Amino acid sequence: MRLLGLLLCLVTAPQGVLSQVQLWEWGPGLVKPSQTLSVTCADHGVSITTSGYSWSWIRQPQGKGLEWMGCIYHNGNTYYSPSLKSRTSISRDTSKNQVSLQLRSVTTDETVVYYCARDTQ
């Protein structure tokens, strides 16, 4: 049975560049086709309830460009890529300052790099 790999990464910027951004991602590492992928991102720089910010999930297949999957705003409003909307959920845990991505019914084609990113409105 083939397993899907997931590369997790730490996204940082040098001190003084775009403030001090520190986002940590983690997840199971491997999920089987047809299962649900769950990945969490903790922001250690800004409260996820701070007005004017949003957190996006982006993925990049090997050798291809970035694909925006969806985002969640400081107030909990979510927006999704139309092509993934039926299989994607983005949520937040304000007590832990974390945002999470769930992607249902994953396929082997979705063995890609997943990123979380913070943006200002």
CSV table of C-alpha atoms in Angstrom, one decimal:
chain,number,residue,atom,x,y,z
A,1,MET,CA,0.0,0.0,0.0
A,2,ARG,CA,1.5,3.3,-1.0
A,3,LEU,CA,1.8,6.1,1.6
A,4,LEU,CA,1.7,9.8,1.0
A,5,GLY,CA,4.6,11.8,2.3
A,6,LEU,CA,4.4,15.2,3.8
A,7,LEU,CA,7.3,17.5,4.2
A,8,LEU,CA,6.9,19.9,7.1
A,9,CYS,CA,8.9,23.1,7.5
A,10,LEU,CA,9.7,26.0,9.7
A,11,VAL,CA,9.0,29.3,8.0
A,12,THR,CA,11.1,32.2,9.3
A,13,ALA,CA,12.4,35.5,8.2
A,14,PRO,CA,15.5,37.2,9.4
A,15,GLN,CA,15.1,39.6,12.3
A,16,GLY,CA,13.9,43.0,11.2
A,17,VAL,CA,12.5,41.6,7.9
A,18,LEU,CA,8.6,41.6,7.8
A,19,SER,CA,8.7,41.9,11.6
A,20,GLN,CA,9.8,38.6,13.2
A,21,VAL,CA,7.8,35.9,11.6
A,22,GLN,CA,7.9,32.4,13.2
A,23,LEU,CA,5.4,29.8,12.0
A,24,TRP,CA,5.8,26.1,13.0
A,25,GLU,CA,4.0,23.3,11.1
A,26,TRP,CA,3.6,19.7,12.0
A,27,GLY,CA,1.4,16.8,11.1
A,28,PRO,CA,1.5,13.0,10.9
A,29,GLY,CA,4.2,12.8,8.2
A,30,LEU,CA,2.4,10.0,6.3
A,31,VAL,CA,-1.2,9.4,5.4
A,32,LYS,CA,-2.7,6.7,3.2
A,33,PRO,CA,-4.7,7.5,0.1
A,34,SER,CA,-8.3,8.2,0.8
A,35,GLN,CA,-7.5,9.2,4.3
A,36,THR,CA,-7.7,12.8,5.8
A,37,LEU,CA,-4.5,14.8,6.0
A,38,SER,CA,-4.3,17.1,9.1
A,39,VAL,CA,-1.6,19.7,9.5
A,40,THR,CA,-1.3,22.3,12.2
A,41,CYS,CA,0.6,25.6,12.2
A,42,ALA,CA,1.4,27.6,15.3
A,43,ASP,CA,2.2,31.3,15.0
A,44,HIS,CA,4.7,32.4,17.6
A,45,GLY,CA,4.8,36.0,16.4
A,46,VAL,CA,1.2,37.3,16.3
A,47,SER,CA,-2.0,36.3,18.0
A,48,ILE,CA,-4.4,34.7,15.5
A,49,THR,CA,-7.1,36.9,16.8
A,50,THR,CA,-5.2,40.1,15.9
A,51,SER,CA,-7.2,42.2,13.5
A,52,GLY,CA,-5.8,42.7,10.0
A,53,TYR,CA,-4.2,39.2,9.7
A,54,SER,CA,-5.0,36.0,7.9
A,55,TRP,CA,-3.3,32.6,7.7
A,56,SER,CA,-3.2,30.7,4.4
A,57,TRP,CA,-2.4,27.2,3.4
A,58,ILE,CA,-0.4,26.7,0.3
A,59,ARG,CA,1.0,23.6,-1.4
A,60,GLN,CA,3.6,23.0,-4.0
A,61,PRO,CA,3.8,19.8,-6.1
A,62,GLN,CA,7.4,18.9,-7.0
A,63,GLY,CA,8.5,20.9,-10.0
A,64,LYS,CA,5.4,23.0,-10.1
A,65,GLY,CA,4.2,26.4,-8.9
A,66,LEU,CA,2.5,27.2,-5.6
A,67,GLU,CA,-1.2,26.5,-5.2
A,68,TRP,CA,-3.3,28.5,-2.7
A,69,MET,CA,-5.7,26.2,-0.8
A,70,GLY,CA,-7.5,28.5,1.5
A,71,CYS,CA,-7.2,30.9,4.4
A,72,ILE,CA,-8.7,31.8,7.8
A,73,TYR,CA,-9.0,35.4,9.0
A,74,HIS,CA,-8.5,36.7,12.5
A,75,ASN,CA,-12.3,36.7,13.1
A,76,GLY,CA,-12.6,33.0,12.0
A,77,ASN,CA,-14.0,33.6,8.5
A,78,THR,CA,-12.6,31.1,6.0
A,79,TYR,CA,-12.2,31.1,2.2
A,80,TYR,CA,-11.2,28.2,0.0
A,81,SER,CA,-9.9,27.5,-3.4
A,82,PRO,CA,-13.0,26.5,-5.5
A,83,SER,CA,-11.2,23.4,-6.8
A,84,LEU,CA,-10.6,22.1,-3.2
A,85,LYS,CA,-13.6,23.6,-1.3
A,86,SER,CA,-15.5,20.3,-1.0
A,87,ARG,CA,-12.6,18.5,0.6
A,88,THR,CA,-10.9,21.2,2.6
A,89,SER,CA,-11.5,22.6,6.1
A,90,ILE,CA,-9.4,25.3,7.8
A,91,SER,CA,-10.0,25.9,11.5
A,92,ARG,CA,-8.3,27.6,14.5
A,93,ASP,CA,-7.6,27.0,18.2
A,94,THR,CA,-7.3,30.5,19.8
A,95,SER,CA,-6.2,29.0,23.1
A,96,LYS,CA,-3.1,27.5,21.4
A,97,ASN,CA,-2.7,30.2,18.8
A,98,GLN,CA,-2.9,27.6,16.0
A,99,VAL,CA,-4.5,27.1,12.7
A,100,SER,CA,-5.2,23.7,11.1
A,101,LEU,CA,-5.8,22.3,7.7
A,102,GLN,CA,-7.8,19.1,7.0
A,103,LEU,CA,-7.8,17.7,3.5
A,104,ARG,CA,-10.2,14.8,3.0
A,105,SER,CA,-9.8,11.9,0.6
A,106,VAL,CA,-6.2,12.6,-0.3
A,107,THR,CA,-4.7,11.1,-3.5
A,108,THR,CA,-1.2,10.0,-4.4
A,109,ASP,CA,-1.0,13.2,-6.5
A,110,GLU,CA,-1.2,15.2,-3.3
A,111,THR,CA,2.2,14.0,-2.1
A,112,VAL,CA,3.5,17.6,-2.1
A,113,VAL,CA,5.0,20.2,0.2
A,114,TYR,CA,2.4,22.0,2.4
A,115,TYR,CA,3.0,25.5,3.8
A,116,CYS,CA,1.2,27.9,6.1
A,117,ALA,CA,1.8,31.6,5.7
A,118,ARG,CA,0.7,34.7,7.6
A,119,ASP,CA,-0.5,37.7,5.6
A,120,THR,CA,-1.8,41.2,6.4
A,121,GLN,CA,-5.0,42.6,4.9
